[in-house]
Coordinates of C-alpha atoms and ligand atoms in Angstrom, one line a residue:
M1 CA -5.4 47.0 51.6
T2 CA -7.6 46.2 54.6
S3 CA -11.1 45.3 53.8
S4 CA -13.8 47.1 55.6
A5 CA -17.6 46.4 55.7
L6 CA -18.3 50.1 55.3
A7 CA -15.6 51.7 53.2
A8 CA -14.8 55.1 51.7
T9 CA -11.8 54.0 49.6
V10 CA -9.6 56.9 48.8
D11 CA -7.3 56.6 45.9
L12 CA -4.3 58.7 46.7
D13 CA -2.9 58.2 43.2
A14 CA -6.1 60.0 41.9
I15 CA -5.3 62.9 44.3
A16 CA -1.7 63.0 42.9
H17 CA -3.1 62.9 39.3
N18 CA -5.5 65.7 40.1
V19 CA -2.7 67.9 41.5
T20 CA -0.9 67.4 38.2
V21 CA -4.0 68.3 36.2
L22 CA -4.5 71.5 38.3
R23 CA -0.9 72.6 38.0
Q24 CA -0.9 72.0 34.2
T25 CA -4.3 73.6 33.6
S26 CA -3.7 76.7 35.8
G27 CA -0.1 77.0 34.8
T28 CA 0.8 77.7 38.4
D29 CA 1.5 76.2 41.8
V30 CA -1.2 74.6 43.9
L31 CA -2.3 75.4 47.5
A32 CA -4.2 72.2 48.3
V33 CA -7.3 72.9 50.3
V34 CA -7.7 70.1 52.9
K35 CA -10.3 71.7 55.2
A36 CA -13.1 69.6 56.6
D37 CA -10.9 66.5 56.8
A38 CA -10.0 67.0 53.2
Y39 CA -13.7 67.1 52.2
G40 CA -14.2 63.9 54.0
H41 CA -11.3 62.1 52.4
G42 CA -8.9 62.3 55.4
A43 CA -6.7 65.4 55.8
V44 CA -3.4 63.8 56.7
P45 CA -3.1 61.2 54.0
V46 CA -4.5 63.6 51.4
A47 CA -2.1 66.4 52.4
R48 CA 0.9 64.0 52.2
A49 CA -0.2 62.7 48.8
A50 CA -0.9 66.2 47.4
L51 CA 2.5 67.5 48.6
A52 CA 4.3 64.4 47.3
A53 CA 2.6 65.1 43.9
G54 CA 3.9 68.6 43.8
A55 CA 1.4 70.8 45.7
A56 CA 3.3 73.7 47.1
E57 CA 1.3 74.3 50.2
L58 CA -1.9 73.6 52.2
G59 CA -4.9 75.5 53.3
V60 CA -7.6 74.9 55.9
A61 CA -10.4 76.9 57.5
H62 CA -9.6 76.5 61.3
I63 CA -6.4 76.8 63.1
D64 CA -7.2 73.5 64.9
E65 CA -7.2 71.8 61.5
A66 CA -3.8 73.3 60.7
L67 CA -2.4 72.2 64.1
A68 CA -3.6 68.6 63.5
L69 CA -1.6 68.5 60.3
R70 CA 1.5 69.8 62.1
A71 CA 0.9 67.2 64.9
A72 CA 1.0 64.6 62.1
G73 CA 4.5 65.8 61.2
I74 CA 3.5 67.8 58.1
D75 CA 5.9 70.8 57.9
A76 CA 4.6 72.4 54.6
H77 CA 3.3 75.9 54.6
I78 CA -0.3 75.9 55.9
T79 CA -2.7 78.8 55.7
S80 CA -5.8 79.0 58.0
W81 CA -8.5 81.5 57.2
L82 CA -11.5 81.2 59.6
H83 CA -11.1 82.3 63.2
T84 CA -13.4 83.0 66.2
P85 CA -12.3 85.6 68.8
G86 CA -11.0 82.8 71.0
A87 CA -8.9 81.1 68.3
D88 CA -5.5 79.8 69.3
F89 CA -3.4 82.4 67.6
A90 CA -0.5 81.7 70.0
G91 CA -0.6 78.0 69.0
A92 CA -0.7 78.9 65.3
I93 CA 2.3 81.3 65.7
D94 CA 4.3 78.6 67.6
A95 CA 3.5 76.1 64.9
G96 CA 4.3 78.4 62.1
I97 CA 0.8 78.6 60.7
D98 CA 0.0 81.4 58.2
I99 CA -3.0 83.2 59.7
A100 CA -5.3 84.8 57.1
L101 CA -6.8 87.9 58.7
S102 CA -10.3 89.2 58.1
S103 CA -10.4 92.2 60.4
R104 CA -8.5 94.7 62.4
R105 CA -9.7 92.8 65.5
Q106 CA -8.1 89.7 64.3
L107 CA -4.9 91.6 63.4
D108 CA -4.7 93.1 66.9
A109 CA -5.2 89.7 68.6
V110 CA -2.5 88.2 66.4
I111 CA -0.1 91.1 67.2
A112 CA -0.8 90.6 70.9
A113 CA -0.2 86.8 70.6
A114 CA 3.0 87.4 68.6
R115 CA 4.4 89.9 71.2
E116 CA 3.7 87.3 73.9
S117 CA 5.4 84.4 72.1
G118 CA 8.3 86.6 71.0
R119 CA 7.9 85.4 67.4
A120 CA 6.6 87.2 64.4
A121 CA 3.3 85.9 63.1
T122 CA 3.2 84.9 59.4
V123 CA -0.1 86.4 58.1
T124 CA -2.2 86.7 54.9
A125 CA -4.4 89.6 54.2
K126 CA -7.8 88.1 53.3
V127 CA -9.6 90.8 51.4
D128 CA -13.3 90.9 50.9
T129 CA -13.6 91.7 47.2
G130 CA -17.4 91.1 47.0
L131 CA -18.3 87.8 48.7
N132 CA -19.3 89.6 51.8
R133 CA -18.4 86.6 53.9
S134 CA -14.9 86.4 55.4
G135 CA -12.2 88.9 54.5
V136 CA -11.6 92.5 55.4
A137 CA -14.7 94.5 54.6
S138 CA -14.1 97.4 52.1
D139 CA -15.0 100.1 54.7
E140 CA -12.4 98.7 57.1
W141 CA -9.7 98.2 54.5
D142 CA -7.8 101.4 54.8
D143 CA -7.5 101.2 58.5
F144 CA -6.6 97.5 58.3
A145 CA -3.9 98.1 55.7
V146 CA -2.2 100.9 57.7
A147 CA -2.2 98.8 60.9
L148 CA -1.0 95.8 59.0
A149 CA 1.9 97.7 57.4
K150 CA 2.9 99.1 60.7
A151 CA 2.9 95.7 62.5
D152 CA 4.9 94.3 59.5
A153 CA 7.4 97.2 59.8
E154 CA 7.7 96.6 63.6
G155 CA 8.3 92.9 63.1
A156 CA 5.2 91.7 65.0
V157 CA 3.8 90.1 61.9
A158 CA 5.4 89.1 58.6
L159 CA 2.9 89.7 55.8
R160 CA 3.3 86.8 53.3
A161 CA 0.2 86.7 51.1
A162 CA -3.0 88.4 50.0
M163 CA -6.0 86.4 49.0
C164 CA -9.7 86.7 48.1
H165 CA -12.4 84.2 47.4
L166 CA -14.7 84.3 44.3
V167 CA -18.4 84.7 44.4
R168 CA -19.1 83.2 41.0
G169 CA -16.0 81.0 40.3
D170 CA -18.4 78.4 38.9
E171 CA -19.6 80.9 36.3
P172 CA -16.2 81.3 34.6
D173 CA -17.2 84.1 32.2
H174 CA -19.0 86.2 34.8
L175 CA -17.6 89.8 34.9
L176 CA -17.5 89.7 38.7
N177 CA -14.5 87.3 38.6
S178 CA -12.3 89.8 36.9
E179 CA -13.7 92.6 39.0
Q180 CA -12.8 90.7 42.2
A181 CA -9.3 90.1 40.9
S182 CA -8.9 93.9 40.1
R183 CA -10.1 94.7 43.6
L184 CA -7.5 92.4 45.1
D185 CA -4.8 93.8 42.9
A186 CA -5.7 97.3 44.1
A187 CA -5.5 96.1 47.7
V188 CA -2.1 94.6 47.0
A189 CA -1.0 98.0 45.5
D190 CA -2.2 99.7 48.7
L191 CA 0.0 97.4 50.8
R192 CA 3.0 97.9 48.5
R193 CA 2.6 101.7 48.8
L194 CA 2.6 101.3 52.5
G195 CA 5.8 99.3 52.3
A196 CA 4.3 95.9 53.0
G197 CA 3.8 94.1 49.7
P198 CA 2.9 90.5 50.0
E199 CA 5.1 87.8 48.5
V200 CA 2.3 85.8 47.0
V201 CA -1.3 86.5 45.8
H202 CA -4.0 83.9 45.3
I203 CA -7.6 84.0 44.2
A204 CA -8.6 80.9 42.3
N205 CA -10.8 78.1 43.7
S206 CA -11.3 74.9 41.7
P207 CA -13.5 76.2 39.0
A208 CA -11.3 79.3 38.4
A209 CA -8.1 77.2 38.6
L210 CA -9.6 75.0 35.8
T211 CA -11.0 77.8 33.6
R212 CA -9.4 81.1 34.3
P213 CA -5.6 80.8 34.2
D214 CA -5.6 84.6 33.9
L215 CA -6.7 84.9 37.5
A216 CA -4.1 82.4 38.8
R217 CA -1.6 85.0 40.2
D218 CA 1.0 83.1 42.2
L219 CA -1.0 80.1 43.4
V220 CA -4.3 78.5 42.8
R221 CA -6.4 77.3 45.8
P222 CA -8.4 74.3 44.8
G223 CA -10.4 72.0 47.0
I224 CA -13.0 70.0 45.2
A225 CA -11.0 69.5 42.0
L226 CA -8.2 67.9 44.1
Y227 CA -10.8 65.3 45.0
G228 CA -11.5 64.7 41.3
R229 CA -14.8 66.5 40.9
T230 CA -15.4 69.4 38.6
P231 CA -17.6 72.2 39.8
V232 CA -18.1 73.3 36.1
P233 CA -19.2 70.0 34.4
E234 CA -20.5 71.9 31.4
R235 CA -16.8 72.7 30.7
G236 CA -15.8 69.1 30.7
E237 CA -14.1 66.8 33.2
F238 CA -10.5 68.1 32.7
G239 CA -9.2 64.6 33.1
L240 CA -9.9 64.7 36.9
I241 CA -10.4 61.4 38.6
P242 CA -12.8 61.1 41.6
A243 CA -10.8 59.9 44.5
M244 CA -13.5 58.5 46.8
T245 CA -15.5 55.3 46.3
V246 CA -18.1 54.5 49.0
S247 CA -19.1 50.9 49.3
A248 CA -20.7 48.6 51.8
E249 CA -21.1 44.8 52.3
I250 CA -24.6 43.6 51.9
A251 CA -25.8 42.8 55.4
L252 CA -28.9 40.6 54.7
V253 CA -30.8 39.1 51.7
K254 CA -34.5 38.1 52.1
N255 CA -37.7 37.5 50.3
V256 CA -40.6 40.0 50.3
A257 CA -44.0 38.9 49.1
A258 CA -46.0 40.9 46.6
G259 CA -48.0 43.6 48.3
Q260 CA -45.7 43.9 51.3
G261 CA -44.3 47.3 52.3
V262 CA -40.6 48.0 52.9
S263 CA -38.9 50.2 55.5
Y264 CA -40.5 53.0 57.5
S265 CA -44.0 54.0 56.5
H266 CA -44.0 51.4 53.8
T267 CA -43.4 54.1 51.1
W268 CA -42.6 51.2 48.7
I269 CA -44.8 48.2 48.2
A270 CA -43.3 45.2 46.5
P271 CA -45.2 45.0 43.1
R272 CA -44.4 41.2 42.9
D273 CA -42.7 38.6 44.9
T274 CA -39.1 39.7 45.1
V275 CA -35.8 39.5 46.9
V276 CA -34.5 42.5 48.8
A277 CA -31.1 43.3 50.4
V278 CA -30.1 45.5 53.3
V279 CA -27.3 47.9 52.6
P280 CA -25.9 48.9 56.1
V281 CA -25.4 52.6 55.6
G282 CA -27.9 55.4 56.2
Y283 CA -28.3 59.0 56.7
A284 CA -26.0 59.0 59.7
D285 CA -23.3 57.8 57.3
G286 CA -24.0 60.5 54.8
V287 CA -26.6 58.9 52.6
P288 CA -29.2 61.7 52.4
R289 CA -32.7 60.6 53.5
L290 CA -34.0 62.7 50.6
L291 CA -32.5 60.0 48.3
S292 CA -35.2 57.5 49.6
G293 CA -36.3 55.5 46.6
R294 CA -34.1 57.5 44.3
L295 CA -30.7 55.9 44.5
R296 CA -29.0 53.0 42.8
V297 CA -26.1 50.9 43.9
R298 CA -23.8 48.8 41.8
I299 CA -23.1 45.2 42.7
G300 CA -20.7 43.5 40.3
E301 CA -21.8 44.8 36.9
R302 CA -25.4 45.4 37.8
D303 CA -27.4 48.3 39.2
F304 CA -30.1 47.8 41.8
A305 CA -32.6 50.4 42.9
G306 CA -33.0 51.6 46.5
V307 CA -36.6 51.2 47.7
G308 CA -38.4 52.7 50.6
R309 CA -37.0 55.1 53.2
V310 CA -33.3 55.6 53.8
C311 CA -33.0 55.1 57.5
M312 CA -30.2 56.2 60.0
D313 CA -28.1 53.0 59.5
Q314 CA -29.5 51.2 56.5
F315 CA -31.5 51.2 53.4
V316 CA -33.0 48.5 51.2
I317 CA -32.5 47.6 47.6
D318 CA -34.7 45.5 45.3
L319 CA -32.8 42.6 43.8
G320 CA -35.7 41.4 41.7
P321 CA -37.5 38.0 41.8
D322 CA -34.4 36.1 41.0
G323 CA -32.3 37.8 43.6
G324 CA -29.9 39.1 41.0
G325 CA -27.2 36.6 42.0
V326 CA -26.5 38.8 45.1
A327 CA -25.4 37.2 48.3
E328 CA -24.8 38.5 51.8
G329 CA -21.3 39.9 52.1
D330 CA -21.2 41.0 48.5
R331 CA -19.9 44.6 48.1
A332 CA -22.3 47.3 46.9
E333 CA -20.8 50.4 45.4
L334 CA -22.8 53.5 46.4
F335 CA -20.8 56.0 44.4
G336 CA -17.3 56.1 42.9
T337 CA -15.5 57.2 39.8
G338 CA -18.5 56.6 37.5
A339 CA -16.4 54.4 35.3
G340 CA -18.6 52.0 33.3
G341 CA -21.7 54.0 34.2
G342 CA -21.5 53.4 37.9
P343 CA -23.2 55.7 40.3
T344 CA -21.5 59.0 41.2
A345 CA -21.7 61.6 44.0
R346 CA -22.8 64.2 41.4
E347 CA -25.8 62.0 40.6
W348 CA -26.8 62.0 44.3
A349 CA -26.2 65.8 44.4
D350 CA -28.3 66.5 41.3
A351 CA -31.1 64.3 42.6
I352 CA -31.5 66.3 45.7
G353 CA -30.5 69.8 44.5
T354 CA -27.1 70.1 46.2
I355 CA -23.5 69.9 45.1
D356 CA -21.2 66.9 45.4
Y357 CA -19.0 68.9 47.8
E358 CA -21.8 68.3 50.4
I359 CA -22.1 64.6 49.5
V360 CA -18.4 63.7 49.9
S361 CA -17.7 65.9 52.9
R362 CA -20.7 64.4 54.9
I363 CA -19.6 60.8 54.6
G364 CA -19.6 59.8 58.3
N365 CA -17.0 58.4 60.6
R366 CA -18.6 54.9 60.7
V367 CA -17.5 54.5 57.1
N368 CA -13.8 53.5 57.3
R369 CA -11.4 55.4 55.1
V370 CA -9.3 52.9 53.2
Y371 CA -6.3 54.3 51.4
V372 CA -5.0 52.9 48.1
G373 CA -2.0 54.1 46.2
G374 CA -0.1 57.2 47.3
P375 CA 3.5 58.0 48.2
K376 CA 5.5 55.3 49.8
Q377 CA 5.6 55.6 53.6
A378 CA 9.0 55.5 55.1
E379 CA 8.1 52.5 57.2
Q380 CA 7.0 50.5 54.1
V381 CA 10.3 50.9 52.4
G382 CA 12.3 47.7 52.4
Q383 CA 9.3 45.5 53.5
Ligands
LIG401 C1 -13.1 76.0 50.5 C2 -12.3 77.1 50.0 C3 -11.6 76.9 48.8 C4 -11.7 75.7 47.9 O1 -12.9 75.8 47.1 P1 -13.2 74.7 46.0 O2 -14.4 75.3 45.3 O3 -13.4 73.4 46.7 O4 -12.0 74.7 45.1 C5 -10.7 77.9 48.4 N1 -10.6 79.1 49.1 C6 -11.3 79.3 50.3 C7 -11.2 80.5 51.0 C8 -12.2 78.3 50.7 O5 -12.9 78.5 51.8

């Protein structure tokens, strides 16, 4: 393992463990969602680890994300579900990416690209069953379904899957979850009647994969749970292990006299002579400025409070009058698994009214991803 002054250490064995938890809890196969650089964890290593651990296939938002996985040599089935009019459908078809379609316009563009490349496009019907975000709108469905079945019969596209996305997956007992599933089932029945039944159907995001096995259909489509974080903490942790630990080496230790202010605008005044330390990560690295004066870091076995403003590149912690035994170069953990009561991404999220999805996916590029565990790479064998 390489050491890195600013590190987001990603435990690929935790990813593998979480895939197993998701397969067992949902009772079905896993489409691992690795969009947004695997929620900040690194799409290529996470995808490899998830597939090695038994994930059946992968999903991303943009075609460019799918093409990057292909370019890294990943040949698993990949579905991409968010496209602008200029999206590289031809590139997706050439790379064998499953294109999830949200409109007749997208279908027509994919048919044109398929005719040009001389290859059928593999597609998924993304049905809007109530989220009113992506997906084929209900008033466009009949027209879309007929055109899709025709293109399928003509060989321009090969319909593989139907999917929808839940509005209230994180409220497992909400009636809308079952209603959305029924609407998707009805759409699938329409396609079957038209002679173009999909091979696989998927609905469940992480919370549904963990709590609603009855909605699983052929695949579950989890993101955040893969990374070891439950979106339904009131239902328990499900044995998931958070995969990312963010840490930084202490850059500087110094004395501050009683009455002196610390960091921009002196929002914190030292109440006594004390020792402070500079942690060299800031809001540009994904430490929310809203956490100013409201976060703790763990150094060794001890927690120290952040004081004053979080800046772009750094923030300050109070080590106390005795300096807490902390030296420059010591490693401060910002968040991790929470084992032993250490700080967590959920704690940050709760403090500022967001979700840990946002915390982990915004850890910046200055923070080096360091991978531990995971499947043996071919080049490591025999070393
Ligand atoms: C992001 C995303 C998911 C994964 O959601 P989680 O809540 O992270 O499990 C699944 N499906 C679609 C369409 C998504 O955009």
